[in-house]
mmCIF file of C-alpha atoms in Angstrom:
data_model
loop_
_atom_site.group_PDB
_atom_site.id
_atom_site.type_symbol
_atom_site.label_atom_id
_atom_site.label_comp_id
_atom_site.label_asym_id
_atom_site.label_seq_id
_atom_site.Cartn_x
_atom_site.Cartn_y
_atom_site.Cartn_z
ATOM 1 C CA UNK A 18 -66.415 -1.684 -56.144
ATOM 2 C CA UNK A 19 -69.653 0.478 -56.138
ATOM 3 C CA UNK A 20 -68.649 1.339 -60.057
ATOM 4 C CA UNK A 21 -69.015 -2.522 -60.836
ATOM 5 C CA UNK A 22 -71.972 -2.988 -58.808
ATOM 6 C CA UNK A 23 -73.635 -0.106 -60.613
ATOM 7 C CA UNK A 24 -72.601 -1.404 -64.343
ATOM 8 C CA UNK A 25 -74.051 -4.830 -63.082
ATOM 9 C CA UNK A 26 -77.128 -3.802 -61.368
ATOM 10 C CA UNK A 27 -78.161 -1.269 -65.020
ATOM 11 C CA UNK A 28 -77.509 -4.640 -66.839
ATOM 12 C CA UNK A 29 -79.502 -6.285 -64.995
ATOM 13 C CA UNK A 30 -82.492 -4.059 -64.717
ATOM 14 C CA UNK A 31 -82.002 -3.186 -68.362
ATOM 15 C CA UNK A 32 -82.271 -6.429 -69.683
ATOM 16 C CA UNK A 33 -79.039 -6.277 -71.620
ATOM 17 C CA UNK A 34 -78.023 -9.609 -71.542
ATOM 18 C CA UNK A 35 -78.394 -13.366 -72.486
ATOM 19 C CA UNK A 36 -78.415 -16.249 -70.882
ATOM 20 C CA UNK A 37 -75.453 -17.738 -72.871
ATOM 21 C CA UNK A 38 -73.764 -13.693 -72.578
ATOM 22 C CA UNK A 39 -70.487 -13.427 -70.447
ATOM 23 C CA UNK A 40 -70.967 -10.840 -68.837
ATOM 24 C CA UNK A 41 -67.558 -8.813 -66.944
ATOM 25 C CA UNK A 42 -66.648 -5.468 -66.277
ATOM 26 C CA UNK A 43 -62.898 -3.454 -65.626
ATOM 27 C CA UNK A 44 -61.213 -0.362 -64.286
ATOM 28 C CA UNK A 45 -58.600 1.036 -66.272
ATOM 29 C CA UNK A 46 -56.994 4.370 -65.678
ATOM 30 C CA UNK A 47 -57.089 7.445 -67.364
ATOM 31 C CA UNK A 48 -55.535 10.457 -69.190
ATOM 32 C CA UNK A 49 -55.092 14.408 -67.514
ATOM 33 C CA UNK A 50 -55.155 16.527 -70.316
ATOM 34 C CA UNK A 51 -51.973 18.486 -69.078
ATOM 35 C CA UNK A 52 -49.836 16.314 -71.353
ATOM 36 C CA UNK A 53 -49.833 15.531 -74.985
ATOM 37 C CA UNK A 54 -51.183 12.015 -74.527
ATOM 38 C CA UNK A 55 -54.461 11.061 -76.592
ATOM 39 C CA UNK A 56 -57.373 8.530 -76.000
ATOM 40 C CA UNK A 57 -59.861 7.299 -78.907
ATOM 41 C CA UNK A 58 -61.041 4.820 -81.420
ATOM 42 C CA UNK A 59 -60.348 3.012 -84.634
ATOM 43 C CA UNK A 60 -62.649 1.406 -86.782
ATOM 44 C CA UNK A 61 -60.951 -1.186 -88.900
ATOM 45 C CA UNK A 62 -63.230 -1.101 -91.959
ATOM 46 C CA UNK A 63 -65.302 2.025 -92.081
ATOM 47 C CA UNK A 64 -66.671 1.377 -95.727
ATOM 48 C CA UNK A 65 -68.309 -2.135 -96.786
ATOM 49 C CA UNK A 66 -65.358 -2.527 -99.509
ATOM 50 C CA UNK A 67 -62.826 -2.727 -96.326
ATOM 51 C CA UNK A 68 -61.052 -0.320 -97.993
ATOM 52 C CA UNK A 69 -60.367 2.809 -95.446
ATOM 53 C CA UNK A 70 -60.041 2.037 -91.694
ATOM 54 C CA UNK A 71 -61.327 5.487 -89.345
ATOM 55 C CA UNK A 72 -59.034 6.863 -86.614
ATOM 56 C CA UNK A 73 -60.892 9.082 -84.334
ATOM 57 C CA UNK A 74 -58.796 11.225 -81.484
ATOM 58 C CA UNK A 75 -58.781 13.763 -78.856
ATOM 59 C CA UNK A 76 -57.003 14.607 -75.648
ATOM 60 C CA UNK A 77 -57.816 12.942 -72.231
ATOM 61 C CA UNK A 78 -59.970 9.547 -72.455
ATOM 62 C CA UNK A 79 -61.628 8.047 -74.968
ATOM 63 C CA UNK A 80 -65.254 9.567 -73.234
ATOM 64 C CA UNK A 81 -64.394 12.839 -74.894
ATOM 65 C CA UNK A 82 -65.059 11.584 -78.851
ATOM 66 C CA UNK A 83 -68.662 10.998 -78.172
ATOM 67 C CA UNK A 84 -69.590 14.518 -77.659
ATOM 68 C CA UNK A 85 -66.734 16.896 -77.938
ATOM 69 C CA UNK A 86 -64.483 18.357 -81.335
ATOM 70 C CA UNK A 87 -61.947 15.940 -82.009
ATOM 71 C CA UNK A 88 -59.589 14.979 -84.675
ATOM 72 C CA UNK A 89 -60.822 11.966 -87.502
ATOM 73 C CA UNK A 90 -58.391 10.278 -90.425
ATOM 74 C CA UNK A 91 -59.646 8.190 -92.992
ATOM 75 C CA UNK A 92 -56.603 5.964 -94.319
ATOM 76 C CA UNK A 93 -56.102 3.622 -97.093
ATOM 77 C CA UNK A 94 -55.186 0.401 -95.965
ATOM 78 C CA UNK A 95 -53.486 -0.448 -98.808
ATOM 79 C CA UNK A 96 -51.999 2.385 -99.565
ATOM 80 C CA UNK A 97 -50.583 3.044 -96.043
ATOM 81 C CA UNK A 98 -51.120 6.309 -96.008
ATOM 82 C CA UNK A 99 -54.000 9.381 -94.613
ATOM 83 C CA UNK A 100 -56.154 10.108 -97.454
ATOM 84 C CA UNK A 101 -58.767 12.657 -95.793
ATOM 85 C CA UNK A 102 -58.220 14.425 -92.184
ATOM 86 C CA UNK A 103 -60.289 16.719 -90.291
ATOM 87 C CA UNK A 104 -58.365 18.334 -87.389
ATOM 88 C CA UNK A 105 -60.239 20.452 -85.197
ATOM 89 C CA UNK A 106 -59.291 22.727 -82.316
ATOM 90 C CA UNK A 107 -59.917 21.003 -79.235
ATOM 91 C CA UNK A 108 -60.810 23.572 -76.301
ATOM 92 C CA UNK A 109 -61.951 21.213 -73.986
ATOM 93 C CA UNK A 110 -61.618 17.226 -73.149
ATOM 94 C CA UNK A 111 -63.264 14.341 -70.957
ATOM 95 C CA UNK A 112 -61.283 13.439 -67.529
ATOM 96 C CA UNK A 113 -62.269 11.254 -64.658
ATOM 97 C CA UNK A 114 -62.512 12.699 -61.449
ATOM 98 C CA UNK A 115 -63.671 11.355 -58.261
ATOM 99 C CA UNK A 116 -66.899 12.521 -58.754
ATOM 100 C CA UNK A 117 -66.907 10.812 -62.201
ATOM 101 C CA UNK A 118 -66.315 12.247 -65.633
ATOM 102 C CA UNK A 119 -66.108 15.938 -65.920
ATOM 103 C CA UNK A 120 -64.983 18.595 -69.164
ATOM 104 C CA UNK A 121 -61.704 19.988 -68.712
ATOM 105 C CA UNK A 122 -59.872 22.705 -70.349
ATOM 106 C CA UNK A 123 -57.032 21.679 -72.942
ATOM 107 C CA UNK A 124 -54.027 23.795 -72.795
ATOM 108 C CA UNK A 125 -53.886 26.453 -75.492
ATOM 109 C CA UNK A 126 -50.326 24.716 -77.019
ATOM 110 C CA UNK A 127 -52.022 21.850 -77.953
ATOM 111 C CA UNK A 128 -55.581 22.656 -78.664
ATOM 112 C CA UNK A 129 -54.928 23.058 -82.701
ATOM 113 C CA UNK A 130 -52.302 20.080 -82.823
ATOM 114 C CA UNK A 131 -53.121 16.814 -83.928
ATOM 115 C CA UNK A 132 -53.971 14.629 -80.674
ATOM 116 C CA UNK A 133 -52.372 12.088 -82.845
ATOM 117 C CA UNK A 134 -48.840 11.791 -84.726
ATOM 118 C CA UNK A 135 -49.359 10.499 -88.426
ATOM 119 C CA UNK A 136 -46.845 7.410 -87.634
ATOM 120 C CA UNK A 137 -48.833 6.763 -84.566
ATOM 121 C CA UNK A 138 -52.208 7.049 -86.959
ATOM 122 C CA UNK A 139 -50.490 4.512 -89.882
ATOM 123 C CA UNK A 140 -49.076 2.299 -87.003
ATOM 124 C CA UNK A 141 -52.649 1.738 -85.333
ATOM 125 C CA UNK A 142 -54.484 0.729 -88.376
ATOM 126 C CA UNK A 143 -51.602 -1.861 -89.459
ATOM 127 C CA UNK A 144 -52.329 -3.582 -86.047
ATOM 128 C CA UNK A 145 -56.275 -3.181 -86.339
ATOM 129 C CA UNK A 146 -55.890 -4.680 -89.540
ATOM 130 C CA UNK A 147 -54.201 -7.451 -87.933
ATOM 131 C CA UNK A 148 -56.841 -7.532 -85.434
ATOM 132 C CA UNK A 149 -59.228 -7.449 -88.328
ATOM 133 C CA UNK A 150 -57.871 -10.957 -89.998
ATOM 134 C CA UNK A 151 -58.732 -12.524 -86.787
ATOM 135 C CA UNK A 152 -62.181 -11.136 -85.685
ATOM 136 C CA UNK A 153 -63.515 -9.405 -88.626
ATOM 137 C CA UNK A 154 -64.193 -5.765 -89.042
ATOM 138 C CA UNK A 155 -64.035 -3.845 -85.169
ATOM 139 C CA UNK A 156 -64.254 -1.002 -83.190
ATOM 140 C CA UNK A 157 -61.259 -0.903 -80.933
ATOM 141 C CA UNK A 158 -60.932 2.071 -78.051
ATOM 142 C CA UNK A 159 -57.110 3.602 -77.672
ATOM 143 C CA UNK A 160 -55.417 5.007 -74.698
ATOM 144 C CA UNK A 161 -51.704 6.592 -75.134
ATOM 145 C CA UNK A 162 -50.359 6.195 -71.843
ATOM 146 C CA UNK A 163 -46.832 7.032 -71.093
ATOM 147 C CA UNK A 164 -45.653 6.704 -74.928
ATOM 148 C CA UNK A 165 -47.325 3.059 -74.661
ATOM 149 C CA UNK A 166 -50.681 2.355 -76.678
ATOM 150 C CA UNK A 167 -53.545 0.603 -74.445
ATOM 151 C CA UNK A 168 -56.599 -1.108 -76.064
ATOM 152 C CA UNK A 169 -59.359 -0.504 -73.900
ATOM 153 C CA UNK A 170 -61.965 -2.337 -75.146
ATOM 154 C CA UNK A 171 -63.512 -3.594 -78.666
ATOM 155 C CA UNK A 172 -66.629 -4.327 -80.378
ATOM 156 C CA UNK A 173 -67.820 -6.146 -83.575
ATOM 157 C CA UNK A 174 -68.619 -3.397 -86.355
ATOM 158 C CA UNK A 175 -70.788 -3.613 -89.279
ATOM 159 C CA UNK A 176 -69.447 -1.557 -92.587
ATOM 160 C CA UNK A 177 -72.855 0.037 -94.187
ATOM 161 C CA UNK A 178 -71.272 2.861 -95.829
ATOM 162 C CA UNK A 179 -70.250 3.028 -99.636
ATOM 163 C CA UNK A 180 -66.711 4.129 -100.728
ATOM 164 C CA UNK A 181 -68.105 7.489 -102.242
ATOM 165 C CA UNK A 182 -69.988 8.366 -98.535
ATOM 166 C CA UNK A 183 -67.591 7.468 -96.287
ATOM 167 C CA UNK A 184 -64.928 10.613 -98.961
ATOM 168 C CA UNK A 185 -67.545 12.916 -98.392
ATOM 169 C CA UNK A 186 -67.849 12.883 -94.696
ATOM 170 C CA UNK A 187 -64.905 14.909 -94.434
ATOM 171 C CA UNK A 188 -67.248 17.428 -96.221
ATOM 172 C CA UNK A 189 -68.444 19.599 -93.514
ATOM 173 C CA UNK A 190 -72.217 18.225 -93.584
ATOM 174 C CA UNK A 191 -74.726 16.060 -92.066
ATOM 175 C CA UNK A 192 -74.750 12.284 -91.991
ATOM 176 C CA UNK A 193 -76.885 9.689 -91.406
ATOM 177 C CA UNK A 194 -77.453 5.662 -90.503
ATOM 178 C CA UNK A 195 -80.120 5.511 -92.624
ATOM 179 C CA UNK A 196 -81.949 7.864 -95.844
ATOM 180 C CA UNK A 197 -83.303 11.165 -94.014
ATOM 181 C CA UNK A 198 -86.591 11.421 -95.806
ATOM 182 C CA UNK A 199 -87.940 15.357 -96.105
ATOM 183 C CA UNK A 200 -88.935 16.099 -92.151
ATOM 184 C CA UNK A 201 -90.637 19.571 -90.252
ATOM 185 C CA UNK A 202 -90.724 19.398 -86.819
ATOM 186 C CA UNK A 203 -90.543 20.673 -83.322
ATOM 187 C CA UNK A 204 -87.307 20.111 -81.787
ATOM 188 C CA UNK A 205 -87.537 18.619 -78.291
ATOM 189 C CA UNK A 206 -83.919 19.261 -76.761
ATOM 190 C CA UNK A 207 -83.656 16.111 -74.287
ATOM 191 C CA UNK A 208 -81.956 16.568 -71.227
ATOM 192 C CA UNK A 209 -83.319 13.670 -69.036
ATOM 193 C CA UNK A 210 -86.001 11.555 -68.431
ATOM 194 C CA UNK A 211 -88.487 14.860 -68.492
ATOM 195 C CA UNK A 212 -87.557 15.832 -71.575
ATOM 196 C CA UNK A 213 -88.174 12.589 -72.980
ATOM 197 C CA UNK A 214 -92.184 12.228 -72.084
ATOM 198 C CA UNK A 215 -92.714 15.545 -73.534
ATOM 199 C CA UNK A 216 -91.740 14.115 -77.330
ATOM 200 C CA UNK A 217 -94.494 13.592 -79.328
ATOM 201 C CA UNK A 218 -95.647 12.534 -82.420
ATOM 202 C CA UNK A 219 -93.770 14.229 -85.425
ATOM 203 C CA UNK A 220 -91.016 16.101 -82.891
ATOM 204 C CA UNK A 221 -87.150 15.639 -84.132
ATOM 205 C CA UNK A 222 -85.312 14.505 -81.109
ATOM 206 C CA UNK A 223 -81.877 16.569 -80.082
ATOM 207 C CA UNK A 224 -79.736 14.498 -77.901
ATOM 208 C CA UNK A 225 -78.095 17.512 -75.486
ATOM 209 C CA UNK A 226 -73.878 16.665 -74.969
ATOM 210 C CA UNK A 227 -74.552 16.194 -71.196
ATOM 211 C CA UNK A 228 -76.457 12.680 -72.003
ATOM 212 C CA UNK A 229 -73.739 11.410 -73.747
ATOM 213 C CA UNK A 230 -70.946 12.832 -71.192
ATOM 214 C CA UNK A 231 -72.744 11.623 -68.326
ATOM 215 C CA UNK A 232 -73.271 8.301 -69.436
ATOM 216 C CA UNK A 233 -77.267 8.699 -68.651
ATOM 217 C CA UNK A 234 -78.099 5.416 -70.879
ATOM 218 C CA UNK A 235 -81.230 5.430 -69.071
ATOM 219 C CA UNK A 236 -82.303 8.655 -71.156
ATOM 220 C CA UNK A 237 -80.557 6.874 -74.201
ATOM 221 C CA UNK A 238 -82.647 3.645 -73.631
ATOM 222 C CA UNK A 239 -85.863 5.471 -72.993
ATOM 223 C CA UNK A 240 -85.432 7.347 -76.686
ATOM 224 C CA UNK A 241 -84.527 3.790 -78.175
ATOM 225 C CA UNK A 242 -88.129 2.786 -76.917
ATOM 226 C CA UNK A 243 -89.606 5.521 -78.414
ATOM 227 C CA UNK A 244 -92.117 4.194 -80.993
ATOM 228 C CA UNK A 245 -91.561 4.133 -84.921
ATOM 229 C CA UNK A 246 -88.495 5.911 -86.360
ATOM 230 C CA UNK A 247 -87.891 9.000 -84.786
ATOM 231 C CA UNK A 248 -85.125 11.439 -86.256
ATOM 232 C CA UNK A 249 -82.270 11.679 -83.931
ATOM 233 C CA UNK A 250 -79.926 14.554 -83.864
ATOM 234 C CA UNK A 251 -76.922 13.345 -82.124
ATOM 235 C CA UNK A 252 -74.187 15.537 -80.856
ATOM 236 C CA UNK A 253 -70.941 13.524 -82.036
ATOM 237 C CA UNK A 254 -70.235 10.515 -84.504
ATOM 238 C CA UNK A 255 -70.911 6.960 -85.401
ATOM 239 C CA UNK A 256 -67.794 6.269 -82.840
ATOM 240 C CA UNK A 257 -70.438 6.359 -79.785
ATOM 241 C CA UNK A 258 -70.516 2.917 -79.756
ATOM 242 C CA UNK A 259 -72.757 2.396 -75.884
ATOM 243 C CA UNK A 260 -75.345 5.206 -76.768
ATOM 244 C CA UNK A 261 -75.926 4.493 -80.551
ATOM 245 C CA UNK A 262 -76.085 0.551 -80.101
ATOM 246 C CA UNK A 263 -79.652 0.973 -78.558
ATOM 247 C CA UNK A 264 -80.897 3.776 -80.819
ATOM 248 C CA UNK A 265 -79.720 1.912 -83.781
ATOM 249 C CA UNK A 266 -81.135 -1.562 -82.717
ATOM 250 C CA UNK A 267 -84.644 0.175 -82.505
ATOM 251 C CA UNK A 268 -84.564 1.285 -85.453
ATOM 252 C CA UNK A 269 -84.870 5.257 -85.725
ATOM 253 C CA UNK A 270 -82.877 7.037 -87.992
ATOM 254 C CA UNK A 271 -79.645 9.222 -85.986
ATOM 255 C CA UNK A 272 -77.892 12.482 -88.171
ATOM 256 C CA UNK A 273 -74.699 12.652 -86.771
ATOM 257 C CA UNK A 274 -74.217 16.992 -86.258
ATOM 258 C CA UNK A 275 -70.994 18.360 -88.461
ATOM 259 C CA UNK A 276 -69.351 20.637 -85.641
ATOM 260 C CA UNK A 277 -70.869 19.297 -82.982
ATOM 261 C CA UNK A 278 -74.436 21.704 -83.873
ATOM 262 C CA UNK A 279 -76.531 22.291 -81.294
ATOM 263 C CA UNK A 280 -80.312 23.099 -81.431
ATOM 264 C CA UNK A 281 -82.355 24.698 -78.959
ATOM 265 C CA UNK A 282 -86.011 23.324 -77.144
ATOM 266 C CA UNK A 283 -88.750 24.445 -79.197
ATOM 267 C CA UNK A 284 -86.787 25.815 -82.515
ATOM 268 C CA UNK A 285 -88.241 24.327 -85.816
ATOM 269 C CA UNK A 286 -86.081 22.443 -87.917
ATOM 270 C CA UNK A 287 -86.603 21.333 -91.987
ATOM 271 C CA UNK A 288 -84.001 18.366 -92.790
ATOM 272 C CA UNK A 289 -84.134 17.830 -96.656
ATOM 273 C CA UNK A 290 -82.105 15.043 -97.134
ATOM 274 C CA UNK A 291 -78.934 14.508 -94.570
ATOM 275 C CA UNK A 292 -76.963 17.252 -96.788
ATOM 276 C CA UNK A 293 -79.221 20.464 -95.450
ATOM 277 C CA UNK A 294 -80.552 20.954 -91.568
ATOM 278 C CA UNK A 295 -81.822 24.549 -91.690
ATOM 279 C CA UNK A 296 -83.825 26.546 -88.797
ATOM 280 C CA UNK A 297 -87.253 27.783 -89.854
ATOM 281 C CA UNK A 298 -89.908 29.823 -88.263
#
């Protein structure tokens, strides 16, 4: 009950809502890493030709993507089958304690297996595809739950990516929402609401993991009110649907990190183009 009162009362004081919004909230259960069961999220169109749907995976729930190494497929719809795949190994994983979500360890035996069989991959896109006939392109969040797929939850997504970008993620290299225009700057390593009145004009914004594994959207909202476009250096991908919505929606541009970089407070950073991030002095 106090978990629902909280999501209402940040609503609330947020301002994230309209009067003609529905607004409802749900408890679900979720995964111990001590078994082979996976959480995650596929995209149903990931390119604007609707082409390739995204499957994005790890061990334990779903909170784990956001922030931590994980395992992403592109597939061809059409085609039925996994045309690009990035498997990582996956040391660690997002669980739900009583104390809230905490890292856990991933046992060695399945830290460089795919948290996902390929005919578990295929069989989720043919049904988000189905899902996709109905609603339009979306964002659906997995659980795998006794051998039994759970949706958790959905949103609308927007395709802005072009066949030949969406291939060349699998690249090891930065990518963006928007064109990264030549940028020099301080990097301000944002930890909490501190952090955040100390960025200044010019600064490249580093979003540490913690912000996105702790859920603090208050630090998340206070970037997204930032003024201008600030360069955001996020620590995961475009599948962070809660944190990114706001950033997005204000407008600054966000380079998703290959590897899940990290960059200290104070280092200086040259970003030619989202290709090349290099440390200067």
């Amino acid at each position: 009950v106090k978990g629902v009162e909280e999501i209402f009362s940040f609503i609330l004081e947020n301002n994230l809502y309209s009067l003609d919004a529905q607004i409802s909230a749900f408890i679900h259960p979720h995964i111990s890493p001590s078994n082979s069961e996976s959480s995650g999220v596929v995209i149903s169109s990931y390119d604007m030709e609707r082409k390739y749907a995204l499957v994005e995976a790890i061990y334990g729930c779903a909170e784990g993507v956001q922030s931590l190494p994980h395992d992403r497929f592109l597939v061809d719809k059409k085609e039925k089958k996994i045309v690009r795949r990035d498997v990582r190994e996956k040391r660690k994983c997002v669980v739900v304690r009583e104390s809230g979500y905490v890292t856990s360890e991933v046992p060695l035996a399945l830290r460089e297996r795919q948290a996902l069989k390929d005919d578990e991959i295929l069989s989720m896109v043919e049904q988000a595809m189905k899902f996709e006939e109905e609603f339009g392109p979306f964002e659906l969040e997995f659980s795998y739950m006794g051998g039994r797929l759970f949706y958790i939850q959905g949103v609308p997504y927007k395709p802005e990516k072009k066949e030949e970008d969406v291939l060349s993620e699998f690249v090891l290299k930065a990518t963006s929402t928007k064109h990264v225009r030549s940028v020099v700057g301080r990097v301000i390593r944002v930890k909490g609401m501190e952090d955040v009145r100390r960025i200044g004009e010019g600064d490249i914004v580093f979003v540490d993991p913690k912000v996105i594994l702790e859920r603090k959207m208050d630090v998340v909202l206070a970037i997204a009110r930032l003024s201008g476009n600030r360069v955001v250096l996020y620590p995961g991908t475009e599948s962070a649907t809660h944190s990114l919505l706001a950033l997005k929606e204000a407008g600054h541009t966000i380079v998703f990190l290959p590897g899940m970089q990290e960059f200290e407070d104070g280092e200086m950073l040259a970003i030619r183009s989202v290709v090349e991030i290099k440390r200067v002095k």
